[in-house]
XYZ file of C-alpha atoms in Angstrom:
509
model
C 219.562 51.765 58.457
C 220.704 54.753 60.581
C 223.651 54.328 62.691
C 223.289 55.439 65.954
C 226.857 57.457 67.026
C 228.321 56.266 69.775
C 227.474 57.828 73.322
C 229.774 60.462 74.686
C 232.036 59.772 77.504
C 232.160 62.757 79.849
C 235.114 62.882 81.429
C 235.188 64.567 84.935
C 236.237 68.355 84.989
C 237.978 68.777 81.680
C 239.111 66.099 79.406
C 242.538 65.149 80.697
C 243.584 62.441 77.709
C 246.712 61.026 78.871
C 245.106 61.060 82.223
C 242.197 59.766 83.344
C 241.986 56.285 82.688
C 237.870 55.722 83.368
C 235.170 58.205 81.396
C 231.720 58.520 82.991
C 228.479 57.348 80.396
C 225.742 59.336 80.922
C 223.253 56.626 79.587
C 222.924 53.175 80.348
C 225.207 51.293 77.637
C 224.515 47.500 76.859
C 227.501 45.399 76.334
C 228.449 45.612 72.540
C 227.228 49.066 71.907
C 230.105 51.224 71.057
C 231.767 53.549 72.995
C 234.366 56.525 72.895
C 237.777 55.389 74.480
C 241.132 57.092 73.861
C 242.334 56.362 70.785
C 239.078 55.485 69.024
C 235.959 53.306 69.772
C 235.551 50.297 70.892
C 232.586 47.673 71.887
C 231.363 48.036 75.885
C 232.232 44.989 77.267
C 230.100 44.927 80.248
C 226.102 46.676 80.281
C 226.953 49.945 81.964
C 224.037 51.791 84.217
C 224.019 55.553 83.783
C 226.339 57.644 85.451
C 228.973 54.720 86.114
C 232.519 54.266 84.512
C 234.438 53.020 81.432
C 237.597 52.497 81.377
C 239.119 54.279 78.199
C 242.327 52.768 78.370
C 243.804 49.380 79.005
C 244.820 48.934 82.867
C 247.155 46.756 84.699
C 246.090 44.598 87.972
C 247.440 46.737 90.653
C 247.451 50.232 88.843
C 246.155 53.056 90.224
C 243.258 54.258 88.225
C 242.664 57.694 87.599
C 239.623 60.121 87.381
C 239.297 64.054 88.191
C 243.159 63.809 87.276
C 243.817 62.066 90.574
C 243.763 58.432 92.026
C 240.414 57.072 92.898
C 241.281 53.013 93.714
C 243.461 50.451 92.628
C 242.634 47.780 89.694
C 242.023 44.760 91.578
C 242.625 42.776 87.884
C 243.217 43.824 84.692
C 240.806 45.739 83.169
C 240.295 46.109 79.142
C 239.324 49.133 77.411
C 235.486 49.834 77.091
C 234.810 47.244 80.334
C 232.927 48.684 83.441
C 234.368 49.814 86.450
C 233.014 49.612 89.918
C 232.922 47.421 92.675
C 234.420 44.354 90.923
C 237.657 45.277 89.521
C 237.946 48.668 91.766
C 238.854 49.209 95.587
C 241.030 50.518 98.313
C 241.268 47.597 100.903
C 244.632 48.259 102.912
C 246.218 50.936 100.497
C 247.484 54.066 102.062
C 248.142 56.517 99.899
C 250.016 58.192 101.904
C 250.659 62.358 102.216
C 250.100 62.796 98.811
C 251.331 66.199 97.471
C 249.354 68.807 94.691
C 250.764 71.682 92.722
C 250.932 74.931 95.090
C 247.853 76.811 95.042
C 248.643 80.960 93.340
C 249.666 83.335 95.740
C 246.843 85.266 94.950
C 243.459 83.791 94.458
C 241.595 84.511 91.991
C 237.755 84.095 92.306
C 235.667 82.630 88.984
C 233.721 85.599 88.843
C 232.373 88.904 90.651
C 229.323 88.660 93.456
C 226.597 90.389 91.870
C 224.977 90.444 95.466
C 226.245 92.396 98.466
C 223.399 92.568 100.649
C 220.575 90.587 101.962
C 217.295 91.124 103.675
C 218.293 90.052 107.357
C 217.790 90.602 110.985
C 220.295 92.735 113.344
C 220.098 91.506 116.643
C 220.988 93.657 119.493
C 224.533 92.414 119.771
C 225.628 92.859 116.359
C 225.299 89.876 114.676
C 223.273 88.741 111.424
C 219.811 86.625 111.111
C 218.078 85.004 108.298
C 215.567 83.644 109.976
C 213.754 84.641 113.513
C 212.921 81.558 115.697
C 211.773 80.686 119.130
C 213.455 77.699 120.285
C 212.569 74.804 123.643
C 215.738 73.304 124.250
C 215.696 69.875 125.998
C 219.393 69.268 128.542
C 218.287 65.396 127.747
C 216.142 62.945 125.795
C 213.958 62.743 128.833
C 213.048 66.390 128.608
C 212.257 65.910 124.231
C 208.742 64.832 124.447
C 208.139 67.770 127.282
C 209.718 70.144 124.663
C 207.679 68.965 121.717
C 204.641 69.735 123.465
C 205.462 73.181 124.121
C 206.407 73.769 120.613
C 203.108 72.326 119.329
C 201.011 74.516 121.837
C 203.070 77.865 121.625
C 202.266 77.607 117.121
C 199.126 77.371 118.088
C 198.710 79.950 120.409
C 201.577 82.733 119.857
C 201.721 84.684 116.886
C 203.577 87.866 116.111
C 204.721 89.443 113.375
C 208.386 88.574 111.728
C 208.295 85.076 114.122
C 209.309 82.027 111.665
C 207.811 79.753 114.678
C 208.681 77.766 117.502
C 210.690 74.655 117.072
C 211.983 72.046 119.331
C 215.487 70.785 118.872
C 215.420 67.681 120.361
C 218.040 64.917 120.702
C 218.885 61.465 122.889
C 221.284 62.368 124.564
C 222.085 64.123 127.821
C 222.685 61.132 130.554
C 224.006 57.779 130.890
C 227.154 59.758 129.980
C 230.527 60.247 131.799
C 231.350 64.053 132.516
C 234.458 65.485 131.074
C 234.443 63.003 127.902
C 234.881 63.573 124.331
C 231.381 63.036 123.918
C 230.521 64.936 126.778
C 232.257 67.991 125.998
C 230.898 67.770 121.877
C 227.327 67.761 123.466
C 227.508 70.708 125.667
C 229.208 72.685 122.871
C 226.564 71.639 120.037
C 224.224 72.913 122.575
C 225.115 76.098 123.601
C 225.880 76.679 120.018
C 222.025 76.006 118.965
C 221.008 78.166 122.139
C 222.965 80.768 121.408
C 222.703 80.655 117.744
C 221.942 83.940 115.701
C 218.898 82.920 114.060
C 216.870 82.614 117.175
C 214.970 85.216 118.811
C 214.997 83.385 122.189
C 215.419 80.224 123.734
C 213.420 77.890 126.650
C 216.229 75.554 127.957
C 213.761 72.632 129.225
C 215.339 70.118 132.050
C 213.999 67.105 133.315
C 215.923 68.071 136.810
C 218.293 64.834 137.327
C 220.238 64.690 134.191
C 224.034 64.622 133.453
C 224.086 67.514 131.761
C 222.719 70.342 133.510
C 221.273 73.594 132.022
C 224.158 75.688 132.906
C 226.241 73.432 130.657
C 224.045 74.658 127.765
C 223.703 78.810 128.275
C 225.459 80.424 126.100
C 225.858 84.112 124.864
C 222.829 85.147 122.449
C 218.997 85.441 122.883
C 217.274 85.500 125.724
C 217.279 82.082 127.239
C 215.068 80.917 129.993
C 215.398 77.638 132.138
C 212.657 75.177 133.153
C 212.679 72.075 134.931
C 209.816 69.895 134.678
C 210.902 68.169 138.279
C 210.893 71.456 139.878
C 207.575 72.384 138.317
C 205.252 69.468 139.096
C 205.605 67.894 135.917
C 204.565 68.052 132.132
C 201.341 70.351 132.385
C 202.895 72.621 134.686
C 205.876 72.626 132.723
C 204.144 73.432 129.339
C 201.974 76.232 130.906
C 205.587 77.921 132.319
C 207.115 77.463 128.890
C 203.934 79.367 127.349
C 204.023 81.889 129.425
C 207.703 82.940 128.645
C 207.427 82.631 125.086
C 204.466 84.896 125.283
C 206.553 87.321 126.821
C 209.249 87.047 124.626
C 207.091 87.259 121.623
C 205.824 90.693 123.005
C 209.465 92.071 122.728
C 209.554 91.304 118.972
C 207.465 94.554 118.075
C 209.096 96.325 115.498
C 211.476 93.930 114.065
C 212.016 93.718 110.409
C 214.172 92.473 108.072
C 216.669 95.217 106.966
C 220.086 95.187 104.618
C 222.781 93.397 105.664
C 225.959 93.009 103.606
C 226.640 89.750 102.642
C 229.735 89.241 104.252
C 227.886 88.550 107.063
C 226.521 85.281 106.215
C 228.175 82.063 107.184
C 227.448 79.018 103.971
C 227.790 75.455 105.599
C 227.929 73.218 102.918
C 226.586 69.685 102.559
C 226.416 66.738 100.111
C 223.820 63.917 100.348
C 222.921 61.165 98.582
C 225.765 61.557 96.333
C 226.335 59.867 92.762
C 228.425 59.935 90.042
C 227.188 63.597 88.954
C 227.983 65.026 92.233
C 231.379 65.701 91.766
C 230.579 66.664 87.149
C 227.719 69.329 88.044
C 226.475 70.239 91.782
C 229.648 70.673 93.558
C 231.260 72.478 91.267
C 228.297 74.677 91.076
C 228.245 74.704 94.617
C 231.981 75.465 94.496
C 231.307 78.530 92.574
C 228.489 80.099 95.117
C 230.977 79.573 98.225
C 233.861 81.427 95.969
C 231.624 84.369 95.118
C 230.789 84.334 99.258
C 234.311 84.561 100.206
C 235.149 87.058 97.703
C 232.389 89.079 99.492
C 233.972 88.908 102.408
C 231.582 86.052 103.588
C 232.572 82.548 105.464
C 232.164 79.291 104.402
C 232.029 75.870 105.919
C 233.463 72.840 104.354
C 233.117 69.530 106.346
C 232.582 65.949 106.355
C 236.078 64.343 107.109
C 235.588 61.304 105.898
C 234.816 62.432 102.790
C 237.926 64.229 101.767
C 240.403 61.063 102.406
C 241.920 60.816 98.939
C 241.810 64.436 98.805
C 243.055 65.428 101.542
C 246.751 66.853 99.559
C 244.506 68.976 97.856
C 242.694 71.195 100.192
C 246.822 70.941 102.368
C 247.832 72.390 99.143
C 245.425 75.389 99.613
C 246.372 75.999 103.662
C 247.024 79.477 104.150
C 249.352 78.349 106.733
C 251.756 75.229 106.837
C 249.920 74.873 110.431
C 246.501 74.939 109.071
C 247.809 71.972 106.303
C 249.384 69.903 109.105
C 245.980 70.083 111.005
C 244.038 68.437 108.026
C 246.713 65.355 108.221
C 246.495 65.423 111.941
C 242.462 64.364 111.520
C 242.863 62.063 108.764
C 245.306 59.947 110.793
C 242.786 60.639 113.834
C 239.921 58.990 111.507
C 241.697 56.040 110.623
C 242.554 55.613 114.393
C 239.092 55.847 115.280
C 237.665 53.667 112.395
C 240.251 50.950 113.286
C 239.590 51.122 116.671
C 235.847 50.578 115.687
C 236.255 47.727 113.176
C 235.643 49.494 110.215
C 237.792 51.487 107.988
C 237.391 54.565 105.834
C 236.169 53.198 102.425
C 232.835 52.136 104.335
C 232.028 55.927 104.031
C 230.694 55.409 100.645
C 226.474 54.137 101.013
C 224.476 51.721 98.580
C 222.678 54.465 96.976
C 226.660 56.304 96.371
C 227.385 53.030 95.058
C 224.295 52.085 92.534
C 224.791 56.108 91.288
C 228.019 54.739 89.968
C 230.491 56.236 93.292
C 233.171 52.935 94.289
C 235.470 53.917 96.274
C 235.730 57.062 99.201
C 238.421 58.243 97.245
C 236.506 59.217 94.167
C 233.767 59.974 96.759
C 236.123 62.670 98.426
C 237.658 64.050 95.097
C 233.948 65.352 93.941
C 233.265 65.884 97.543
C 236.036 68.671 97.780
C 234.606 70.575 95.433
C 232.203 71.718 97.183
C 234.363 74.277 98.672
C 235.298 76.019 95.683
C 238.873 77.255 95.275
C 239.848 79.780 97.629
C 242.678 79.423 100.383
C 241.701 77.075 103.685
C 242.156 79.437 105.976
C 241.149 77.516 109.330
C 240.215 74.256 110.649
C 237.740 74.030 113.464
C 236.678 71.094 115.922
C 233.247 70.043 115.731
C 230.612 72.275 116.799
C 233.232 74.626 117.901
C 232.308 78.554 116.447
C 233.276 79.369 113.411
C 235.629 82.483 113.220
C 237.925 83.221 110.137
C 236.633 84.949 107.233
C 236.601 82.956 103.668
C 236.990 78.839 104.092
C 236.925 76.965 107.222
C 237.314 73.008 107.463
C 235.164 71.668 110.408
C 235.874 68.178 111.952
C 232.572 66.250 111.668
C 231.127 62.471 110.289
C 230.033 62.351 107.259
C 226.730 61.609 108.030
C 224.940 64.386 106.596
C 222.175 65.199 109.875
C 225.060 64.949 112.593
C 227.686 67.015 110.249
C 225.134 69.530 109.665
C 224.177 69.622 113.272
C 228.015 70.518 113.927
C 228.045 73.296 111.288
C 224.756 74.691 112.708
C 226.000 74.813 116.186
C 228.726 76.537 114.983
C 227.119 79.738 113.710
C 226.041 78.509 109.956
C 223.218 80.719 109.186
C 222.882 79.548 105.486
C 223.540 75.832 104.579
C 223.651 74.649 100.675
C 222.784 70.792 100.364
C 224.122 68.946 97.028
C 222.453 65.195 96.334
C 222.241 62.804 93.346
C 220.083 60.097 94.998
C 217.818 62.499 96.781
C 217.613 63.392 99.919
C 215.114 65.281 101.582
C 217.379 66.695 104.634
C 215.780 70.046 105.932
C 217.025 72.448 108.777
C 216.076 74.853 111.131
C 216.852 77.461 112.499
C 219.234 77.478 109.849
C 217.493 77.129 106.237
C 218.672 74.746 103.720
C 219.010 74.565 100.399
C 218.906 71.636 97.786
C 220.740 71.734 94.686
C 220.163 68.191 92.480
C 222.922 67.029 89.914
C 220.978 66.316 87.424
C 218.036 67.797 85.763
C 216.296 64.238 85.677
C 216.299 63.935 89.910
C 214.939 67.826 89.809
C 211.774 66.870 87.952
C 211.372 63.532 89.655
C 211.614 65.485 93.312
C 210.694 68.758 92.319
C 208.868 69.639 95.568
C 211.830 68.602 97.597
C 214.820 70.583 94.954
C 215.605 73.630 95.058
C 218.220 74.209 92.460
C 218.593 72.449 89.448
C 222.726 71.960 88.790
C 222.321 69.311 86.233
C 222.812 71.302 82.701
C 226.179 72.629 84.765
C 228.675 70.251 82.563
C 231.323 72.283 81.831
C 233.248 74.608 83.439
C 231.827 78.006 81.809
C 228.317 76.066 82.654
C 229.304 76.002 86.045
C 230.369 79.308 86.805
C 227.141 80.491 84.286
C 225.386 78.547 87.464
C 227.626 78.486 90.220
C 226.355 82.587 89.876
C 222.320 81.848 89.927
C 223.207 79.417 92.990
C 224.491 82.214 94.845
C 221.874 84.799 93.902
C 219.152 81.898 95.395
C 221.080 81.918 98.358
C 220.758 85.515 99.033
C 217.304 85.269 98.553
C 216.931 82.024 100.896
C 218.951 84.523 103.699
C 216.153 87.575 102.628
C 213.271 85.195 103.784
C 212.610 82.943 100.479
C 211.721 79.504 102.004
C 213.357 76.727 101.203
C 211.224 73.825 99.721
C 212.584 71.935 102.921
C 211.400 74.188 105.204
C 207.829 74.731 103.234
C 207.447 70.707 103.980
C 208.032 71.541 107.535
C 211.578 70.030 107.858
C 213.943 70.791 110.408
C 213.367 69.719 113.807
C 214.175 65.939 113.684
C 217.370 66.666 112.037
C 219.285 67.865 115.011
C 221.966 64.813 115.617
C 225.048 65.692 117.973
C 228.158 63.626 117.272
C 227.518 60.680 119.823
C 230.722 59.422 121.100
C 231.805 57.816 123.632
C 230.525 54.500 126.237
C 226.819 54.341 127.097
C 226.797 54.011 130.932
């Protein structure tokens, strides 16, 4: 009889024995199979799905368990070596960390390797600033204006062509009345807005109106393409409207003779980056990866995005320990406290973050959610934190204020001048963008065969740390060619125009 060894335990990042007190099983284990703990092996005492966690040491009722080095819940009993951990013996509830501190980030950072890119194929527009794709977009002020502005996307494909146009896409939404001027969610809406009008990656822009709303079309102009304004009230209606629209796209598709894609250093492109979807192999393979890509970017002088607030409670002392400033640090408390505010206020609390699909991938609490979540944004200083939608300045990392719902976060990123975004998911999701291209990168090689048509970039052999860097590298090369005009498989499917979700906040009146 051959004796099957027992299966490995891969502990997050690097094995940190004396440490972490759960491993991850990348199998599904049935109770009494054997399994690595520290210290030797011992029987599993529970089945164990793939991807979920094992506690490798004996832990106390009220301990704080640890994983990624750092403390992802507290043992709601006591938990024996070898037994699974996840919902039942594993949570938050009222525990507050508190401002949790990390070792000092070096004075100098240090990237994990050189960019072996420093151009792309993109568009100059005439005021300077960097494309990497070439879109015609219709606008709506308001949801009553979004069916108006689907039509005249639908017609214009079918009728305008010219050469170096990517298409014309409607960005519609539901809001734009029924809301009270000067609000939070007032003011997030007319910035998300005039950041997609304005946005680098279109060519030009019909701003369509319905004529009555709230929020006017001068609330939405903003500097960039050539924007146009309709109203279908002033018009005589939806046919009259459409014909107007067709007529100016027509004329703005005559004024694209003669543009082509030419170099542009990569320092020039602005990475938002994204997680979906997530499981337990989110925060062992793709983000890392992903981590590795935005690095390179900064080191070439690039920007990147990092987002999702909910999602880096637990972590929070880590990316304070990497402020460039002590004012940039205290800003990243200053929203955490702000999110607990507003999730009280709403009866609900921060540890809802985490979805069903997180939770089946083997993901328990929104602390261990946040701690592979963070590393996303690789390891270079956090050199600014931004409110949502608001434009995106400083060179290297910037922390933007948004949900973590993936659609509205990336909607806030987009609208703030991403022109690249980089999409990590362990369930699968099948997000897409436009004008701004994204790209999928699946944790494990197992989800990029099942969805091959919807992945992009396969992260899952990325184990180790060498691993990642070996792919953190190939990420970033696929990026430059996604910038250059390689389409994403989202955007081949036709993705893109339903995902544009503005931060809704605020009464309904």
């Amino acid at each position: 009889m051959t004796v099957q060894p027992p299966p490995e335990i891969a502990v997050p990042l690097v094995p940190l024995e004396g440490v972490d007190d759960v491993g991850l099983v990348r199998n599904h284990v049935s109770a009494g199979t054997p399994v690595r703990v520290v210290g030797g092996v011992v029987a599993a005492v529970d089945d164990v799905p793939a991807g979920h966690k094992v506690a490798v040491r004996a832990i106390a009722e009220g301990a704080r368990v640890r994983k990624y080095g750092e403390v992802i819940g507290i043992a709601l009993r006591d938990i024996v070596p070898g037994a699974h951990v996840h919902l039942h013996n594993l949570g938050v509830g009222s525990q507050n960390l508190g401002p949790a501190t990390a070792p000092a980030g070096p004075s100098v950072w240090t990237p994990p390797a050189t960019p072996t890119r420093d151009h792309f194929l993109g568009y100059r527009r005439p005021d300077g600033r960097a494309a990497t794709r070439n879109y015609f977009a219709v606008l709506p002020t308001v949801n009553c204006s979004s069916t108006v502005a689907r039509m005249i996307a639908q017609a214009a494909n079918a009728q305008i062509k010219a050469e170096g146009l990517d298409g014309v896409i409607a960005l519609t939404h539901d809001l734009g009345c029924g809301m009270a001027e000067g609000t939070a969610g007032d003011d997030i809406l007319r910035r998300t807005l005039r950041g997609y009008a304005g946005h680098a990656n279109l060519a030009g822009a019909v701003v369509v109106s319905l004529g009555c709303e709230i929020n006017q079309p001068e609330h939405v102009l903003g500097d960039g393409p050539a924007v146009e304004t309709l109203s279908i009230q002033d018009l005589g209606g939806t046919a009259a409207t459409v014909n107007a629209a067709l007529d100016t796209l027509r004329a703005m598709a005559s004024r694209l003779a003669g543009m082509r894609r030419e170099p542009i250093p990569v320092s020039e492109l602005t990475l938002g980056l994204q997680c979906g979807g997530s499981d337990a192999y989110s925060g062992l393979t793709a983000n890392p990866t992903l981590g590795v890509a935005a690095d390179l970017l900064v080191a070439a002088g690039g920007k990147v995005i990092l987002g999702e607030t909910p999602e880096i409670y637990g972590a929070e002392h880590i990316l304070r320990a990497r402020a460039a400033t002590p004012a940039v640090g205290r800003r990243i408390d200053d929203l955490i406290a702000w999110w607990q505010a507003y999730t009280a206020n709403n009866d609900a609390e921060l540890d809802n973050n985490p979805s069903k699909g997180n939770r089946d991938g083997g993901i328990t609490t929104i602390w261990e959610k946040s701690l592979g979540a963070v590393l996303k944004g690789g390891t270079s200083p956090l050199n600014d934190v931004v409110a949502y939608a608001d434009q995106v300045t400083a060179k290297g990392l910037t922390f933007m204020d948004t949900p973590g719902y993936d659609p509205v976060s990336a909607t806030g990123m987009v609208a703030g001048g991403a022109n690249l975004l980089a999409f990590t998911t362990g369930r699968g999701s099948v997000f897409g963008a436009r004008p701004t291209p994204s790209l999928k990168i699946s944790t494990t090689t197992r989800l990029f065969e099942h969805m091959r048509a919807d992945m992009d970039f396969d992260a899952g052999p990325a184990m180790s740390r060498d691993d990642q860097i070996r792919h953190g590298i190939l990420l970033f090369e696929a990026l430059v060619d996604m910038a250059s005009g390689t389409p994403s498989k989202s955007e081949a499917l036709g993705f893109g125009t339903e995902e544009i979700v503005p931060w809704r906040m605020g009464a309904v009146v």
